[in-house]
Protein backbone atom coordinates (compact mmCIF):
# COMPACT_ATOMS: atom_id res chain seq x y z
CA UNK A 1 0.00 0.00 0.00
CA UNK A 2 1.23 3.47 -0.73
CA UNK A 3 0.57 6.80 0.94
CA UNK A 4 -1.71 7.58 -2.00
CA UNK A 5 -4.10 4.78 -1.10
CA UNK A 6 -7.52 5.96 -2.26
CA UNK A 7 -9.53 4.03 0.32
CA UNK A 8 -11.38 6.04 2.92
CA UNK A 9 -10.42 5.74 6.58
CA UNK A 10 -13.59 3.69 7.16
CA UNK A 11 -12.57 1.31 4.37
CA UNK A 12 -9.06 1.04 5.77
CA UNK A 13 -10.36 0.16 9.22
CA UNK A 14 -12.76 -2.41 7.75
CA UNK A 15 -10.03 -3.90 5.55
CA UNK A 16 -7.51 -4.05 8.42
CA UNK A 17 -9.14 -7.25 9.69
CA UNK A 18 -7.72 -9.18 6.72
CA UNK A 19 -5.12 -6.71 5.40
CA UNK A 20 -2.55 -5.62 8.01
CA UNK A 21 -1.19 -2.97 5.64
CA UNK A 22 -4.56 -1.18 5.70
CA UNK A 23 -4.11 -0.18 9.33
CA UNK A 24 -0.59 0.96 8.47
CA UNK A 25 -2.01 3.35 5.87
CA UNK A 26 -4.54 4.62 8.44
CA UNK A 27 -1.69 5.11 10.91
CA UNK A 28 0.44 6.99 8.36
CA UNK A 29 -2.45 9.33 7.59
CA UNK A 30 -3.04 10.33 11.20
CA UNK A 31 0.14 9.82 13.23
CA UNK A 32 1.47 13.35 12.73
CA UNK A 33 -1.85 14.92 13.73
CA UNK A 34 -2.09 12.74 16.83
CA UNK A 35 1.50 13.53 17.85
CA UNK A 36 0.67 17.21 17.50
CA UNK A 37 -2.57 16.81 19.43
CA UNK A 38 -0.78 15.21 22.37
CA UNK A 39 2.26 17.47 22.24
CA UNK A 40 0.12 20.62 22.36
CA UNK A 41 -1.63 19.27 25.43
CA UNK A 42 1.37 17.89 27.32
CA UNK A 43 4.30 19.94 25.97
CA UNK A 44 6.34 16.77 26.36
CA UNK A 45 7.59 14.97 23.24
CA UNK A 46 8.16 11.68 25.05
CA UNK A 47 4.69 11.65 26.59
CA UNK A 48 3.18 12.64 23.23
CA UNK A 49 4.95 9.69 21.58
CA UNK A 50 3.78 7.28 24.30
CA UNK A 51 0.19 8.53 24.11
CA UNK A 52 0.23 8.28 20.32
CA UNK A 53 1.50 4.69 20.49
CA UNK A 54 -1.08 3.69 23.06
CA UNK A 55 -3.87 5.41 21.12
CA UNK A 56 -3.06 3.59 17.89
CA UNK A 57 -2.64 0.29 19.73
CA UNK A 58 -6.07 0.77 21.33
CA UNK A 59 -7.53 1.77 17.95
CA UNK A 60 -6.10 -1.39 16.39
CA UNK A 61 -7.68 -3.52 19.09
CA UNK A 62 -11.02 -1.67 18.78
CA UNK A 63 -11.05 -1.35 14.97
CA UNK A 64 -13.78 -3.96 14.54
CA UNK A 65 -16.07 -1.84 16.71
CA UNK A 66 -15.67 1.22 14.48
CA UNK A 67 -18.92 2.12 12.72
CA UNK A 68 -18.97 4.43 9.73
CA UNK A 69 -21.66 6.90 10.82
CA UNK A 70 -20.58 9.60 8.41
CA UNK A 71 -18.35 11.29 10.98
CA UNK A 72 -14.64 11.19 10.11
CA UNK A 73 -12.75 8.18 11.46
CA UNK A 74 -10.25 10.69 12.79
CA UNK A 75 -12.91 11.86 15.25
CA UNK A 76 -13.15 8.27 16.52
CA UNK A 77 -9.37 8.18 16.84
CA UNK A 78 -9.28 11.50 18.71
CA UNK A 79 -11.96 10.16 21.07
CA UNK A 80 -9.69 7.23 21.90
CA UNK A 81 -6.81 9.68 22.32
CA UNK A 82 -8.80 11.90 24.67
CA UNK A 83 -9.51 8.93 26.91
CA UNK A 84 -5.83 7.97 26.86
CA UNK A 85 -4.85 11.53 27.77
CA UNK A 86 -7.43 11.78 30.56
CA UNK A 87 -6.24 8.46 32.01
CA UNK A 88 -2.61 9.56 31.79
CA UNK A 89 -3.33 12.84 33.55
CA UNK A 90 -5.34 11.12 36.26
CA UNK A 91 -2.69 8.44 36.85
CA UNK A 92 0.24 10.74 36.03
CA UNK A 93 1.51 8.02 33.70
CA UNK A 94 0.66 6.73 30.25
CA UNK A 95 -1.10 3.38 30.24
CA UNK A 96 0.49 0.53 28.33
CA UNK A 97 -2.43 -1.90 28.42
CA UNK A 98 -3.18 -1.89 24.68
CA UNK A 99 0.49 -2.08 23.71
CA UNK A 100 1.05 -4.88 26.22
CA UNK A 101 -1.95 -6.78 24.83
CA UNK A 102 -0.43 -6.58 21.35
CA UNK A 103 3.01 -7.56 22.62
CA UNK A 104 4.56 -4.26 21.56
CA UNK A 105 7.90 -3.40 23.11
CA UNK A 106 8.49 0.17 24.31
CA UNK A 107 10.37 2.31 21.83
CA UNK A 108 13.41 4.05 23.24
CA UNK A 109 13.39 7.61 21.96
CA UNK A 110 16.67 9.41 21.51
CA UNK A 111 17.24 13.15 21.59
CA UNK A 112 16.94 13.30 17.79
CA UNK A 113 13.54 11.57 17.94
CA UNK A 114 12.26 13.95 20.61
CA UNK A 115 13.55 16.97 18.68
CA UNK A 116 11.81 15.69 15.53
CA UNK A 117 8.49 15.44 17.36
CA UNK A 118 8.91 19.01 18.59
CA UNK A 119 9.68 20.14 15.02
CA UNK A 120 6.50 18.53 13.71
CA UNK A 121 4.36 20.67 15.98
CA UNK A 122 4.39 24.41 15.38
CA UNK A 123 3.39 25.93 18.71
CA UNK A 124 4.08 29.57 17.81
CA UNK A 125 0.51 30.29 16.61
CA UNK A 126 -0.81 28.85 19.88
CA UNK A 127 1.61 30.96 21.94
CA UNK A 128 0.74 34.10 19.94
CA UNK A 129 -2.98 33.51 20.51
CA UNK A 130 -2.34 32.97 24.21
CA UNK A 131 -0.33 36.20 24.48
CA UNK A 132 -3.08 38.12 22.70
CA UNK A 133 -5.79 36.61 24.91
CA UNK A 134 -3.80 37.40 28.07
CA UNK A 135 -3.48 41.03 26.97
CA UNK A 136 -7.26 41.25 26.61
CA UNK A 137 -7.77 40.27 30.26
CA UNK A 138 -7.82 42.75 33.09
CA UNK A 139 -4.42 43.22 34.76
CA UNK A 140 -5.70 41.54 37.94
CA UNK A 141 -6.74 38.39 36.08
CA UNK A 142 -3.73 38.18 33.79
CA UNK A 143 -1.29 38.73 36.65
CA UNK A 144 -3.00 36.04 38.74
CA UNK A 145 -2.73 33.59 35.81
CA UNK A 146 0.90 34.41 35.14
CA UNK A 147 1.80 33.87 38.79
CA UNK A 148 -0.25 30.69 39.32
CA UNK A 149 0.08 28.94 35.95
CA UNK A 150 3.16 30.54 34.40
CA UNK A 151 5.32 30.62 37.51
CA UNK A 152 3.64 27.68 39.29
CA UNK A 153 3.20 29.59 42.54
CA UNK A 154 0.79 28.36 45.20
CA UNK A 155 -2.43 30.27 45.75
CA UNK A 156 -1.00 31.59 49.02
CA UNK A 157 2.03 32.95 47.15
CA UNK A 158 -0.19 34.46 44.45
CA UNK A 159 -2.34 36.11 47.13
CA UNK A 160 0.73 37.53 48.85
CA UNK A 161 2.13 38.96 45.62
CA UNK A 162 -1.22 40.44 44.60
CA UNK A 163 -2.06 41.74 48.07
CA UNK A 164 -5.35 39.86 48.33
CA UNK A 165 -6.79 36.89 50.17
CA UNK A 166 -6.17 33.31 49.08
CA UNK A 167 -9.85 33.03 48.18
CA UNK A 168 -9.64 36.13 45.99
CA UNK A 169 -6.51 34.72 44.28
CA UNK A 170 -8.39 31.49 43.53
CA UNK A 171 -11.33 33.44 42.10
CA UNK A 172 -9.04 35.55 39.90
CA UNK A 173 -7.27 32.49 38.54
CA UNK A 174 -10.56 30.67 37.89
CA UNK A 175 -12.07 33.71 36.16
CA UNK A 176 -8.90 34.25 34.16
CA UNK A 177 -8.88 30.63 32.97
CA UNK A 178 -12.56 30.82 32.04
CA UNK A 179 -11.96 34.04 30.10
CA UNK A 180 -8.98 32.53 28.28
CA UNK A 181 -10.98 29.45 27.40
CA UNK A 182 -13.73 31.57 25.86
CA UNK A 183 -11.18 33.62 23.88
CA UNK A 184 -9.05 30.78 22.58
CA UNK A 185 -10.18 28.28 20.02
CA UNK A 186 -7.94 25.28 20.42
CA UNK A 187 -8.67 23.02 17.50
CA UNK A 188 -8.44 19.28 17.63
CA UNK A 189 -6.06 17.75 15.11
JSON list of N, CA, C and O in Angstrom, two decimals, residues 13-56:
[
{"chain": "A", "resi": 13, "resn": "UNK", "atom": "N", "xyz": [-10.10, 0.83, 7.95]},
{"chain": "A", "resi": 13, "resn": "UNK", "atom": "CA", "xyz": [-10.36, 0.16, 9.22]},
{"chain": "A", "resi": 13, "resn": "UNK", "atom": "C", "xyz": [-11.10, -1.16, 8.99]},
{"chain": "A", "resi": 13, "resn": "UNK", "atom": "O", "xyz": [-10.78, -2.17, 9.63]},
{"chain": "A", "resi": 14, "resn": "UNK", "atom": "N", "xyz": [-12.04, -1.17, 8.06]},
{"chain": "A", "resi": 14, "resn": "UNK", "atom": "CA", "xyz": [-12.76, -2.41, 7.75]},
{"chain": "A", "resi": 14, "resn": "UNK", "atom": "C", "xyz": [-11.82, -3.44, 7.13]},
{"chain": "A", "resi": 14, "resn": "UNK", "atom": "O", "xyz": [-11.86, -4.63, 7.48]},
{"chain": "A", "resi": 15, "resn": "UNK", "atom": "N", "xyz": [-10.96, -2.99, 6.23]},
{"chain": "A", "resi": 15, "resn": "UNK", "atom": "CA", "xyz": [-10.03, -3.90, 5.55]},
{"chain": "A", "resi": 15, "resn": "UNK", "atom": "C", "xyz": [-8.92, -4.41, 6.47]},
{"chain": "A", "resi": 15, "resn": "UNK", "atom": "O", "xyz": [-8.31, -5.44, 6.18]},
{"chain": "A", "resi": 16, "resn": "UNK", "atom": "N", "xyz": [-8.65, -3.69, 7.56]},
{"chain": "A", "resi": 16, "resn": "UNK", "atom": "CA", "xyz": [-7.51, -4.05, 8.42]},
{"chain": "A", "resi": 16, "resn": "UNK", "atom": "C", "xyz": [-7.69, -5.40, 9.11]},
{"chain": "A", "resi": 16, "resn": "UNK", "atom": "O", "xyz": [-6.72, -5.97, 9.59]},
{"chain": "A", "resi": 17, "resn": "UNK", "atom": "N", "xyz": [-8.91, -5.93, 9.12]},
{"chain": "A", "resi": 17, "resn": "UNK", "atom": "CA", "xyz": [-9.14, -7.25, 9.69]},
{"chain": "A", "resi": 17, "resn": "UNK", "atom": "C", "xyz": [-8.48, -8.35, 8.89]},
{"chain": "A", "resi": 17, "resn": "UNK", "atom": "O", "xyz": [-8.08, -9.37, 9.44]},
{"chain": "A", "resi": 18, "resn": "UNK", "atom": "N", "xyz": [-8.34, -8.16, 7.57]},
{"chain": "A", "resi": 18, "resn": "UNK", "atom": "CA", "xyz": [-7.72, -9.18, 6.72]},
{"chain": "A", "resi": 18, "resn": "UNK", "atom": "C", "xyz": [-6.51, -8.65, 5.97]},
{"chain": "A", "resi": 18, "resn": "UNK", "atom": "O", "xyz": [-5.83, -9.40, 5.29]},
{"chain": "A", "resi": 19, "resn": "UNK", "atom": "N", "xyz": [-6.24, -7.34, 6.11]},
{"chain": "A", "resi": 19, "resn": "UNK", "atom": "CA", "xyz": [-5.12, -6.71, 5.40]},
{"chain": "A", "resi": 19, "resn": "UNK", "atom": "C", "xyz": [-4.37, -5.83, 6.41]},
{"chain": "A", "resi": 19, "resn": "UNK", "atom": "O", "xyz": [-4.77, -4.70, 6.66]},
{"chain": "A", "resi": 20, "resn": "UNK", "atom": "N", "xyz": [-3.30, -6.36, 6.97]},
{"chain": "A", "resi": 20, "resn": "UNK", "atom": "CA", "xyz": [-2.55, -5.62, 8.01]},
{"chain": "A", "resi": 20, "resn": "UNK", "atom": "C", "xyz": [-2.02, -4.29, 7.49]},
{"chain": "A", "resi": 20, "resn": "UNK", "atom": "O", "xyz": [-1.91, -3.32, 8.25]},
{"chain": "A", "resi": 21, "resn": "UNK", "atom": "N", "xyz": [-1.70, -4.22, 6.22]},
{"chain": "A", "resi": 21, "resn": "UNK", "atom": "CA", "xyz": [-1.19, -2.97, 5.64]},
{"chain": "A", "resi": 21, "resn": "UNK", "atom": "C", "xyz": [-2.22, -1.85, 5.70]},
{"chain": "A", "resi": 21, "resn": "UNK", "atom": "O", "xyz": [-1.87, -0.68, 5.74]},
{"chain": "A", "resi": 22, "resn": "UNK", "atom": "N", "xyz": [-3.50, -2.19, 5.69]},
{"chain": "A", "resi": 22, "resn": "UNK", "atom": "CA", "xyz": [-4.56, -1.18, 5.70]},
{"chain": "A", "resi": 22, "resn": "UNK", "atom": "C", "xyz": [-4.47, -0.32, 6.97]},
{"chain": "A", "resi": 22, "resn": "UNK", "atom": "O", "xyz": [-4.61, 0.90, 6.90]},
{"chain": "A", "resi": 23, "resn": "UNK", "atom": "N", "xyz": [-4.23, -0.96, 8.11]},
{"chain": "A", "resi": 23, "resn": "UNK", "atom": "CA", "xyz": [-4.11, -0.18, 9.33]},
{"chain": "A", "resi": 23, "resn": "UNK", "atom": "C", "xyz": [-2.84, 0.67, 9.29]},
{"chain": "A", "resi": 23, "resn": "UNK", "atom": "O", "xyz": [-2.82, 1.78, 9.81]},
{"chain": "A", "resi": 24, "resn": "UNK", "atom": "N", "xyz": [-1.81, 0.18, 8.65]},
{"chain": "A", "resi": 24, "resn": "UNK", "atom": "CA", "xyz": [-0.59, 0.96, 8.47]},
{"chain": "A", "resi": 24, "resn": "UNK", "atom": "C", "xyz": [-0.84, 2.24, 7.68]},
{"chain": "A", "resi": 24, "resn": "UNK", "atom": "O", "xyz": [-0.30, 3.30, 8.00]},
{"chain": "A", "resi": 25, "resn": "UNK", "atom": "N", "xyz": [-1.66, 2.15, 6.66]},
{"chain": "A", "resi": 25, "resn": "UNK", "atom": "CA", "xyz": [-2.01, 3.35, 5.87]},
{"chain": "A", "resi": 25, "resn": "UNK", "atom": "C", "xyz": [-2.80, 4.32, 6.75]},
{"chain": "A", "resi": 25, "resn": "UNK", "atom": "O", "xyz": [-2.55, 5.53, 6.74]},
{"chain": "A", "resi": 26, "resn": "UNK", "atom": "N", "xyz": [-3.76, 3.79, 7.51]},
{"chain": "A", "resi": 26, "resn": "UNK", "atom": "CA", "xyz": [-4.54, 4.62, 8.44]},
{"chain": "A", "resi": 26, "resn": "UNK", "atom": "C", "xyz": [-3.61, 5.31, 9.43]},
{"chain": "A", "resi": 26, "resn": "UNK", "atom": "O", "xyz": [-3.72, 6.51, 9.68]},
{"chain": "A", "resi": 27, "resn": "UNK", "atom": "N", "xyz": [-2.67, 4.57, 9.98]},
{"chain": "A", "resi": 27, "resn": "UNK", "atom": "CA", "xyz": [-1.69, 5.11, 10.91]},
{"chain": "A", "resi": 27, "resn": "UNK", "atom": "C", "xyz": [-0.89, 6.24, 10.25]},
{"chain": "A", "resi": 27, "resn": "UNK", "atom": "O", "xyz": [-0.75, 7.32, 10.82]},
{"chain": "A", "resi": 28, "resn": "UNK", "atom": "N", "xyz": [-0.36, 5.98, 9.06]},
{"chain": "A", "resi": 28, "resn": "UNK", "atom": "CA", "xyz": [0.44, 6.99, 8.36]},
{"chain": "A", "resi": 28, "resn": "UNK", "atom": "C", "xyz": [-0.34, 8.28, 8.11]},
{"chain": "A", "resi": 28, "resn": "UNK", "atom": "O", "xyz": [0.22, 9.36, 8.18]},
{"chain": "A", "resi": 29, "resn": "UNK", "atom": "N", "xyz": [-1.62, 8.15, 7.84]},
{"chain": "A", "resi": 29, "resn": "UNK", "atom": "CA", "xyz": [-2.45, 9.33, 7.59]},
{"chain": "A", "resi": 29, "resn": "UNK", "atom": "C", "xyz": [-2.63, 10.20, 8.82]},
{"chain": "A", "resi": 29, "resn": "UNK", "atom": "O", "xyz": [-2.80, 11.42, 8.71]},
{"chain": "A", "resi": 30, "resn": "UNK", "atom": "N", "xyz": [-2.63, 9.60, 10.00]},
{"chain": "A", "resi": 30, "resn": "UNK", "atom": "CA", "xyz": [-3.04, 10.33, 11.20]},
{"chain": "A", "resi": 30, "resn": "UNK", "atom": "C", "xyz": [-1.99, 10.45, 12.30]},
{"chain": "A", "resi": 30, "resn": "UNK", "atom": "O", "xyz": [-2.21, 11.16, 13.28]},
{"chain": "A", "resi": 31, "resn": "UNK", "atom": "N", "xyz": [-0.84, 9.81, 12.15]},
{"chain": "A", "resi": 31, "resn": "UNK", "atom": "CA", "xyz": [0.14, 9.82, 13.23]},
{"chain": "A", "resi": 31, "resn": "UNK", "atom": "C", "xyz": [0.66, 11.23, 13.52]},
{"chain": "A", "resi": 31, "resn": "UNK", "atom": "O", "xyz": [0.80, 11.61, 14.69]},
{"chain": "A", "resi": 32, "resn": "UNK", "atom": "N", "xyz": [0.93, 12.00, 12.51]},
{"chain": "A", "resi": 32, "resn": "UNK", "atom": "CA", "xyz": [1.47, 13.35, 12.73]},
{"chain": "A", "resi": 32, "resn": "UNK", "atom": "C", "xyz": [0.44, 14.22, 13.47]},
{"chain": "A", "resi": 32, "resn": "UNK", "atom": "O", "xyz": [0.79, 14.94, 14.40]},
{"chain": "A", "resi": 33, "resn": "UNK", "atom": "N", "xyz": [-0.81, 14.13, 13.06]},
{"chain": "A", "resi": 33, "resn": "UNK", "atom": "CA", "xyz": [-1.85, 14.92, 13.73]},
{"chain": "A", "resi": 33, "resn": "UNK", "atom": "C", "xyz": [-2.01, 14.51, 15.19]},
{"chain": "A", "resi": 33, "resn": "UNK", "atom": "O", "xyz": [-2.17, 15.36, 16.07]},
{"chain": "A", "resi": 34, "resn": "UNK", "atom": "N", "xyz": [-1.93, 13.21, 15.45]},
{"chain": "A", "resi": 34, "resn": "UNK", "atom": "CA", "xyz": [-2.09, 12.74, 16.83]},
{"chain": "A", "resi": 34, "resn": "UNK", "atom": "C", "xyz": [-0.88, 13.14, 17.68]},
{"chain": "A", "resi": 34, "resn": "UNK", "atom": "O", "xyz": [-1.04, 13.53, 18.84]},
{"chain": "A", "resi": 35, "resn": "UNK", "atom": "N", "xyz": [0.32, 13.05, 17.12]},
{"chain": "A", "resi": 35, "resn": "UNK", "atom": "CA", "xyz": [1.50, 13.53, 17.85]},
{"chain": "A", "resi": 35, "resn": "UNK", "atom": "C", "xyz": [1.33, 15.00, 18.21]},
{"chain": "A", "resi": 35, "resn": "UNK", "atom": "O", "xyz": [1.62, 15.42, 19.34]},
{"chain": "A", "resi": 36, "resn": "UNK", "atom": "N", "xyz": [0.89, 15.79, 17.25]},
{"chain": "A", "resi": 36, "resn": "UNK", "atom": "CA", "xyz": [0.67, 17.21, 17.50]},
{"chain": "A", "resi": 36, "resn": "UNK", "atom": "C", "xyz": [-0.39, 17.45, 18.55]},
{"chain": "A", "resi": 36, "resn": "UNK", "atom": "O", "xyz": [-0.25, 18.30, 19.43]},
{"chain": "A", "resi": 37, "resn": "UNK", "atom": "N", "xyz": [-1.48, 16.71, 18.46]},
{"chain": "A", "resi": 37, "resn": "UNK", "atom": "CA", "xyz": [-2.57, 16.81, 19.43]},
{"chain": "A", "resi": 37, "resn": "UNK", "atom": "C", "xyz": [-2.04, 16.59, 20.85]},
{"chain": "A", "resi": 37, "resn": "UNK", "atom": "O", "xyz": [-2.30, 17.38, 21.75]},
{"chain": "A", "resi": 38, "resn": "UNK", "atom": "N", "xyz": [-1.28, 15.52, 21.03]},
{"chain": "A", "resi": 38, "resn": "UNK", "atom": "CA", "xyz": [-0.78, 15.21, 22.37]},
{"chain": "A", "resi": 38, "resn": "UNK", "atom": "C", "xyz": [0.33, 16.17, 22.80]},
{"chain": "A", "resi": 38, "resn": "UNK", "atom": "O", "xyz": [0.41, 16.53, 23.97]},
{"chain": "A", "resi": 39, "resn": "UNK", "atom": "N", "xyz": [1.18, 16.57, 21.87]},
{"chain": "A", "resi": 39, "resn": "UNK", "atom": "CA", "xyz": [2.26, 17.47, 22.24]},
{"chain": "A", "resi": 39, "resn": "UNK", "atom": "C", "xyz": [1.72, 18.82, 22.68]},
{"chain": "A", "resi": 39, "resn": "UNK", "atom": "O", "xyz": [2.19, 19.40, 23.66]},
{"chain": "A", "resi": 40, "resn": "UNK", "atom": "N", "xyz": [0.71, 19.33, 21.97]},
{"chain": "A", "resi": 40, "resn": "UNK", "atom": "CA", "xyz": [0.12, 20.62, 22.36]},
{"chain": "A", "resi": 40, "resn": "UNK", "atom": "C", "xyz": [-0.51, 20.55, 23.74]},
{"chain": "A", "resi": 40, "resn": "UNK", "atom": "O", "xyz": [-0.57, 21.54, 24.45]},
{"chain": "A", "resi": 41, "resn": "UNK", "atom": "N", "xyz": [-0.97, 19.40, 24.14]},
{"chain": "A", "resi": 41, "resn": "UNK", "atom": "CA", "xyz": [-1.63, 19.27, 25.43]},
{"chain": "A", "resi": 41, "resn": "UNK", "atom": "C", "xyz": [-0.68, 18.91, 26.57]},
{"chain": "A", "resi": 41, "resn": "UNK", "atom": "O", "xyz": [-0.99, 19.19, 27.72]},
{"chain": "A", "resi": 42, "resn": "UNK", "atom": "N", "xyz": [0.44, 18.30, 26.26]},
{"chain": "A", "resi": 42, "resn": "UNK", "atom": "CA", "xyz": [1.37, 17.89, 27.32]},
{"chain": "A", "resi": 42, "resn": "UNK", "atom": "C", "xyz": [2.67, 18.68, 27.32]},
{"chain": "A", "resi": 42, "resn": "UNK", "atom": "O", "xyz": [3.36, 18.73, 28.33]},
{"chain": "A", "resi": 43, "resn": "UNK", "atom": "N", "xyz": [3.02, 19.26, 26.16]},
{"chain": "A", "resi": 43, "resn": "UNK", "atom": "CA", "xyz": [4.30, 19.94, 25.97]},
{"chain": "A", "resi": 43, "resn": "UNK", "atom": "C", "xyz": [5.48, 19.04, 26.33]},
{"chain": "A", "resi": 43, "resn": "UNK", "atom": "O", "xyz": [6.51, 19.50, 26.81]},
{"chain": "A", "resi": 44, "resn": "UNK", "atom": "N", "xyz": [5.30, 17.76, 26.07]},
{"chain": "A", "resi": 44, "resn": "UNK", "atom": "CA", "xyz": [6.34, 16.77, 26.36]},
{"chain": "A", "resi": 44, "resn": "UNK", "atom": "C", "xyz": [6.39, 15.79, 25.18]},
{"chain": "A", "resi": 44, "resn": "UNK", "atom": "O", "xyz": [5.44, 15.04, 24.96]},
{"chain": "A", "resi": 45, "resn": "UNK", "atom": "N", "xyz": [7.48, 15.81, 24.43]},
{"chain": "A", "resi": 45, "resn": "UNK", "atom": "CA", "xyz": [7.59, 14.97, 23.24]},
{"chain": "A", "resi": 45, "resn": "UNK", "atom": "C", "xyz": [7.52, 13.49, 23.59]},
{"chain": "A", "resi": 45, "resn": "UNK", "atom": "O", "xyz": [6.88, 12.70, 22.88]},
{"chain": "A", "resi": 46, "resn": "UNK", "atom": "N", "xyz": [8.16, 13.09, 24.67]},
{"chain": "A", "resi": 46, "resn": "UNK", "atom": "CA", "xyz": [8.16, 11.68, 25.05]},
{"chain": "A", "resi": 46, "resn": "UNK", "atom": "C", "xyz": [6.76, 11.20, 25.43]},
{"chain": "A", "resi": 46, "resn": "UNK", "atom": "O", "xyz": [6.32, 10.14, 25.01]},
{"chain": "A", "resi": 47, "resn": "UNK", "atom": "N", "xyz": [6.05, 12.02, 26.21]},
{"chain": "A", "resi": 47, "resn": "UNK", "atom": "CA", "xyz": [4.69, 11.65, 26.59]},
{"chain": "A", "resi": 47, "resn": "UNK", "atom": "C", "xyz": [3.78, 11.64, 25.36]},
{"chain": "A", "resi": 47, "resn": "UNK", "atom": "O", "xyz": [2.92, 10.77, 25.22]},
{"chain": "A", "resi": 48, "resn": "UNK", "atom": "N", "xyz": [3.97, 12.60, 24.46]},
{"chain": "A", "resi": 48, "resn": "UNK", "atom": "CA", "xyz": [3.18, 12.64, 23.23]},
{"chain": "A", "resi": 48, "resn": "UNK", "atom": "C", "xyz": [3.40, 11.37, 22.41]},
{"chain": "A", "resi": 48, "resn": "UNK", "atom": "O", "xyz": [2.45, 10.78, 21.88]},
{"chain": "A", "resi": 49, "resn": "UNK", "atom": "N", "xyz": [4.64, 10.92, 22.33]},
{"chain": "A", "resi": 49, "resn": "UNK", "atom": "CA", "xyz": [4.95, 9.69, 21.58]},
{"chain": "A", "resi": 49, "resn": "UNK", "atom": "C", "xyz": [4.31, 8.48, 22.25]},
{"chain": "A", "resi": 49, "resn": "UNK", "atom": "O", "xyz": [3.73, 7.62, 21.57]},
{"chain": "A", "resi": 50, "resn": "UNK", "atom": "N", "xyz": [4.39, 8.40, 23.58]},
{"chain": "A", "resi": 50, "resn": "UNK", "atom": "CA", "xyz": [3.78, 7.28, 24.30]},
{"chain": "A", "resi": 50, "resn": "UNK", "atom": "C", "xyz": [2.27, 7.28, 24.12]},
{"chain": "A", "resi": 50, "resn": "UNK", "atom": "O", "xyz": [1.66, 6.23, 23.90]},
{"chain": "A", "resi": 51, "resn": "UNK", "atom": "N", "xyz": [1.64, 8.44, 24.26]},
{"chain": "A", "resi": 51, "resn": "UNK", "atom": "CA", "xyz": [0.19, 8.53, 24.11]},
{"chain": "A", "resi": 51, "resn": "UNK", "atom": "C", "xyz": [-0.24, 8.18, 22.68]},
{"chain": "A", "resi": 51, "resn": "UNK", "atom": "O", "xyz": [-1.27, 7.53, 22.48]},
{"chain": "A", "resi": 52, "resn": "UNK", "atom": "N", "xyz": [0.54, 8.61, 21.72]},
{"chain": "A", "resi": 52, "resn": "UNK", "atom": "CA", "xyz": [0.23, 8.28, 20.32]},
{"chain": "A", "resi": 52, "resn": "UNK", "atom": "C", "xyz": [0.31, 6.78, 20.11]},
{"chain": "A", "resi": 52, "resn": "UNK", "atom": "O", "xyz": [-0.58, 6.18, 19.49]},
{"chain": "A", "resi": 53, "resn": "UNK", "atom": "N", "xyz": [1.35, 6.16, 20.63]},
{"chain": "A", "resi": 53, "resn": "UNK", "atom": "CA", "xyz": [1.50, 4.69, 20.49]},
{"chain": "A", "resi": 53, "resn": "UNK", "atom": "C", "xyz": [0.34, 3.96, 21.14]},
{"chain": "A", "resi": 53, "resn": "UNK", "atom": "O", "xyz": [-0.24, 3.05, 20.54]},
{"chain": "A", "resi": 54, "resn": "UNK", "atom": "N", "xyz": [0.00, 4.36, 22.35]},
{"chain": "A", "resi": 54, "resn": "UNK", "atom": "CA", "xyz": [-1.08, 3.69, 23.06]},
{"chain": "A", "resi": 54, "resn": "UNK", "atom": "C", "xyz": [-2.43, 3.91, 22.36]},
{"chain": "A", "resi": 54, "resn": "UNK", "atom": "O", "xyz": [-3.26, 3.00, 22.29]},
{"chain": "A", "resi": 55, "resn": "UNK", "atom": "N", "xyz": [-2.62, 5.10, 21.83]},
{"chain": "A", "resi": 55, "resn": "UNK", "atom": "CA", "xyz": [-3.87, 5.41, 21.12]},
{"chain": "A", "resi": 55, "resn": "UNK", "atom": "C", "xyz": [-4.02, 4.53, 19.88]},
{"chain": "A", "resi": 55, "resn": "UNK", "atom": "O", "xyz": [-5.09, 3.95, 19.64]},
{"chain": "A", "resi": 56, "resn": "UNK", "atom": "N", "xyz": [-2.97, 4.42, 19.09]},
{"chain": "A", "resi": 56, "resn": "UNK", "atom": "CA", "xyz": [-3.06, 3.59, 17.89]},
{"chain": "A", "resi": 56, "resn": "UNK", "atom": "C", "xyz": [-3.16, 2.11, 18.24]},
{"chain": "A", "resi": 56, "resn": "UNK", "atom": "O", "xyz": [-3.86, 1.36, 17.54]}
]
